[in-house]
Short mmCIF file of C-alpha atoms in Angstrom, two decimals:
data_model
loop_
_atom_site.label_atom_id
_atom_site.label_comp_id
_atom_site.label_asym_id
_atom_site.label_seq_id
_atom_site.Cartn_x
_atom_site.Cartn_y
_atom_site.Cartn_z
CA LEU X 1 -30.93 -8.85 20.92
CA VAL X 2 -33.59 -6.69 19.30
CA LEU X 3 -32.28 -3.66 21.17
CA LEU X 4 -28.73 -4.35 19.96
CA ALA X 5 -29.97 -4.70 16.40
CA LEU X 6 -31.83 -1.39 16.65
CA LEU X 7 -28.79 0.34 18.11
CA ALA X 8 -26.68 -1.00 15.25
CA LEU X 9 -29.18 0.36 12.72
CA VAL X 10 -29.25 3.77 14.41
CA GLY X 11 -25.44 3.83 14.45
CA ALA X 12 -25.31 2.95 10.75
CA ALA X 13 -27.89 5.65 9.96
CA ARG X 14 -25.88 8.26 11.85
CA ALA X 15 -22.71 7.23 10.06
CA GLN X 16 -24.48 7.82 6.73
CA GLU X 17 -25.22 11.41 7.83
CA PHE X 18 -21.48 12.10 7.91
CA ASP X 19 -20.24 14.30 5.06
CA THR X 20 -16.86 15.21 3.66
CA LYS X 21 -15.52 17.46 0.93
CA ALA X 22 -13.29 14.61 -0.25
CA PRO X 23 -14.44 13.28 -3.63
CA TYR X 24 -13.98 9.66 -2.47
CA ALA X 25 -14.23 8.31 1.05
CA VAL X 26 -14.65 5.07 2.99
CA LEU X 27 -15.16 4.57 6.70
CA MET X 28 -14.64 0.89 7.44
CA ASP X 29 -15.02 -0.94 10.73
CA TYR X 30 -11.68 -2.68 11.17
CA GLU X 31 -13.00 -5.71 13.06
CA SER X 32 -15.81 -6.69 10.70
CA GLY X 33 -14.83 -4.97 7.47
CA THR X 34 -18.29 -3.40 7.39
CA ILE X 35 -18.46 -0.14 5.46
CA LEU X 36 -20.02 2.47 7.76
CA PHE X 37 -19.84 5.34 5.28
CA ASN X 38 -18.87 5.67 1.67
CA LYS X 39 -18.78 8.39 -0.89
CA ASP X 40 -18.17 7.08 -4.40
CA ALA X 41 -16.17 4.24 -2.84
CA ASP X 42 -16.15 2.20 -6.05
CA GLU X 43 -15.26 4.96 -8.48
CA ARG X 44 -11.88 4.58 -10.18
CA LEU X 45 -9.21 6.93 -8.94
CA GLU X 46 -5.51 7.40 -9.46
CA PRO X 47 -4.04 5.86 -6.32
CA ALA X 48 -0.83 7.94 -6.38
CA SER X 49 1.33 7.03 -3.39
CA MET X 50 -1.50 4.95 -1.91
CA ALA X 51 -0.43 2.31 -4.46
CA LYS X 52 2.60 1.87 -2.24
CA LEU X 53 0.30 0.10 0.23
CA MET X 54 0.01 -2.73 -2.29
CA THR X 55 3.79 -2.65 -2.76
CA LEU X 56 4.21 -3.01 0.99
CA ALA X 57 1.62 -5.79 1.17
CA VAL X 58 3.69 -7.80 -1.33
CA VAL X 59 6.93 -7.07 0.54
CA PHE X 60 5.41 -8.01 3.91
CA ASP X 61 3.99 -11.20 2.38
CA GLN X 62 7.46 -12.12 1.06
CA LEU X 63 8.95 -11.44 4.50
CA GLN X 64 6.28 -13.52 6.23
CA GLN X 65 6.86 -16.43 3.85
CA ARG X 66 10.61 -16.10 4.52
CA LYS X 67 11.31 -15.63 0.82
CA LEU X 68 12.92 -12.38 1.89
CA GLN X 69 14.86 -11.39 5.00
CA PRO X 70 14.75 -7.94 6.65
CA THR X 71 18.53 -7.67 6.31
CA ASP X 72 18.67 -8.64 2.61
CA GLU X 73 20.21 -5.84 0.57
CA PHE X 74 18.98 -4.55 -2.77
CA PHE X 75 20.82 -2.39 -5.29
CA ILE X 76 19.62 1.03 -6.32
CA SER X 77 19.47 0.60 -10.09
CA GLU X 78 19.66 3.29 -12.73
CA HIS X 79 15.85 3.07 -13.05
CA ALA X 80 15.30 3.44 -9.28
CA TRP X 81 17.77 6.31 -9.07
CA ARG X 82 16.69 8.21 -12.19
CA ASP X 83 12.93 7.57 -12.22
CA GLY X 84 12.34 7.38 -8.48
CA GLY X 85 15.26 9.22 -6.91
CA ALA X 86 16.31 12.83 -6.54
CA ALA X 87 16.69 13.25 -10.31
CA SER X 88 12.94 12.63 -10.73
CA GLY X 89 11.85 15.49 -8.50
CA GLY X 90 9.38 13.22 -6.67
CA SER X 91 9.32 11.69 -3.21
CA THR X 92 12.64 10.01 -2.55
CA MET X 93 14.99 8.63 0.07
CA PHE X 94 17.92 10.11 -1.95
CA ALA X 95 19.54 6.71 -2.38
CA GLU X 96 22.83 6.75 -4.26
CA LEU X 97 23.09 5.00 -7.61
CA ASN X 98 24.43 1.43 -7.25
CA SER X 99 24.29 1.56 -3.46
CA LYS X 100 22.99 -1.43 -1.50
CA ILE X 101 20.25 -0.87 1.08
CA GLN X 102 18.67 -3.32 3.50
CA VAL X 103 15.04 -4.30 2.95
CA MET X 104 13.77 -2.79 6.23
CA ASP X 105 15.47 0.53 5.47
CA LEU X 106 13.78 0.53 2.07
CA VAL X 107 10.45 -0.32 3.73
CA ARG X 108 10.84 2.56 6.17
CA SER X 109 11.64 4.89 3.29
CA VAL X 110 8.49 3.83 1.45
CA ILE X 111 6.34 4.32 4.55
CA ILE X 112 7.88 7.45 6.05
CA GLN X 113 9.27 9.31 3.02
CA SER X 114 7.01 7.82 0.33
CA GLY X 115 10.31 7.05 -1.38
CA ASN X 116 9.78 6.15 -5.02
CA ASP X 117 13.40 5.03 -5.35
CA ALA X 118 12.92 2.67 -2.40
CA ALA X 119 9.69 1.25 -3.86
CA ILE X 120 11.39 0.58 -7.20
CA ALA X 121 14.41 -1.00 -5.48
CA LEU X 122 12.13 -3.33 -3.53
CA ALA X 123 10.21 -4.25 -6.69
CA GLU X 124 13.37 -4.97 -8.66
CA GLY X 125 15.02 -6.81 -5.77
CA ILE X 126 12.03 -9.11 -5.30
CA ALA X 127 10.86 -9.68 -8.88
CA GLY X 128 13.74 -8.60 -11.12
CA THR X 129 11.73 -5.84 -12.81
CA GLU X 130 9.05 -3.44 -11.74
CA VAL X 131 6.73 -4.91 -14.39
CA SER X 132 7.12 -8.41 -12.92
CA PHE X 133 6.54 -6.98 -9.45
CA ALA X 134 3.32 -5.31 -10.64
CA GLN X 135 2.11 -8.76 -11.69
CA MET X 136 2.75 -9.94 -8.13
CA MET X 137 0.83 -6.92 -6.84
CA ASN X 138 -2.15 -7.79 -9.03
CA ARG X 139 -2.10 -11.46 -7.99
CA LEU X 140 -2.14 -10.54 -4.31
CA ALA X 141 -4.81 -7.90 -4.97
CA SER X 142 -7.00 -10.59 -6.49
CA GLU X 143 -6.35 -12.96 -3.56
CA ILE X 144 -7.46 -10.38 -0.98
CA GLY X 145 -10.58 -9.46 -2.94
CA LEU X 146 -9.74 -6.18 -4.61
CA THR X 147 -12.15 -5.81 -7.51
CA GLY X 148 -11.54 -2.27 -8.71
CA SER X 149 -7.76 -2.05 -8.87
CA SER X 150 -5.00 -2.52 -11.42
CA PHE X 151 -1.35 -1.92 -10.58
CA VAL X 152 1.43 -1.30 -13.11
CA ASN X 153 4.20 0.09 -10.92
CA ALA X 154 5.41 -0.01 -7.34
CA THR X 155 5.38 3.76 -6.81
CA GLY X 156 1.91 4.92 -7.76
CA LEU X 157 3.36 7.24 -10.38
CA PRO X 158 0.68 8.10 -12.96
CA ASP X 159 -0.21 5.55 -15.61
CA PRO X 160 -3.56 5.24 -17.39
CA ASP X 161 -3.62 1.51 -16.61
CA GLN X 162 -3.05 2.02 -12.88
CA TYR X 163 -6.12 2.70 -10.82
CA SER X 164 -7.87 1.75 -7.61
CA THR X 165 -10.94 2.64 -5.57
CA ALA X 166 -11.37 4.04 -2.09
CA ARG X 167 -12.94 0.73 -1.05
CA ASP X 168 -9.95 -1.27 -2.33
CA LEU X 169 -7.47 1.06 -0.63
CA ALA X 170 -9.31 0.62 2.67
CA THR X 171 -9.26 -3.15 2.10
CA ILE X 172 -5.49 -3.11 1.51
CA ALA X 173 -4.94 -1.10 4.69
CA ARG X 174 -7.11 -3.50 6.70
CA PHE X 175 -5.26 -6.48 5.19
CA ILE X 176 -1.85 -5.04 6.15
CA ILE X 177 -2.94 -4.33 9.73
CA ALA X 178 -4.52 -7.77 10.18
CA GLN X 179 -1.94 -9.94 8.40
CA PHE X 180 1.29 -8.14 9.27
CA PRO X 181 0.83 -6.59 12.74
CA GLU X 182 4.56 -6.74 13.40
CA TYR X 183 5.15 -4.11 10.68
CA TYR X 184 2.18 -1.87 11.48
CA PRO X 185 4.06 0.24 14.10
CA ILE X 186 6.40 1.50 11.35
CA PHE X 187 3.47 3.56 10.01
CA SER X 188 3.62 5.69 13.17
CA GLU X 189 7.34 6.49 12.86
CA LYS X 190 7.92 10.14 11.98
CA GLU X 191 11.43 9.97 10.57
#
């Protein structure tokens, strides 16, 4: 046992020698949640599209609770189309205004294309408005122990009141993998 403890300490010390040019970084052991390396892991950062992980966590939670079905269809609203679609110049699935798209196609768009229009459509379809959906995001964030995050939209588009930390983003990723393993393979799809 003493030898195992010493080996663990040596491994942790070597992990701390790791360096990166990234301003924020976290290396987390998936099984235990132990942080093996961090660089400013608790500093606030703009999550950008990484905020979509929290969007997906809410969607997967709704699917798991059967409050939502994979084949449910959501409309692409004016807001989703204009502020998240091709007209916005950002990441998009190029959904047509007023079209109806199944939940799992929207999920794939968020994961593979980083589709802002898809993220907004999911938010509006689940909660009625993106603002109400952000409240759901923050409730779930609190439940899973995120302490340095605040979400105001489903896309990660810039807002001074939307922020996260590298530690919280790693925690969200670990939560998704552990709680929703059936959806994790989608993250490896290329198109």
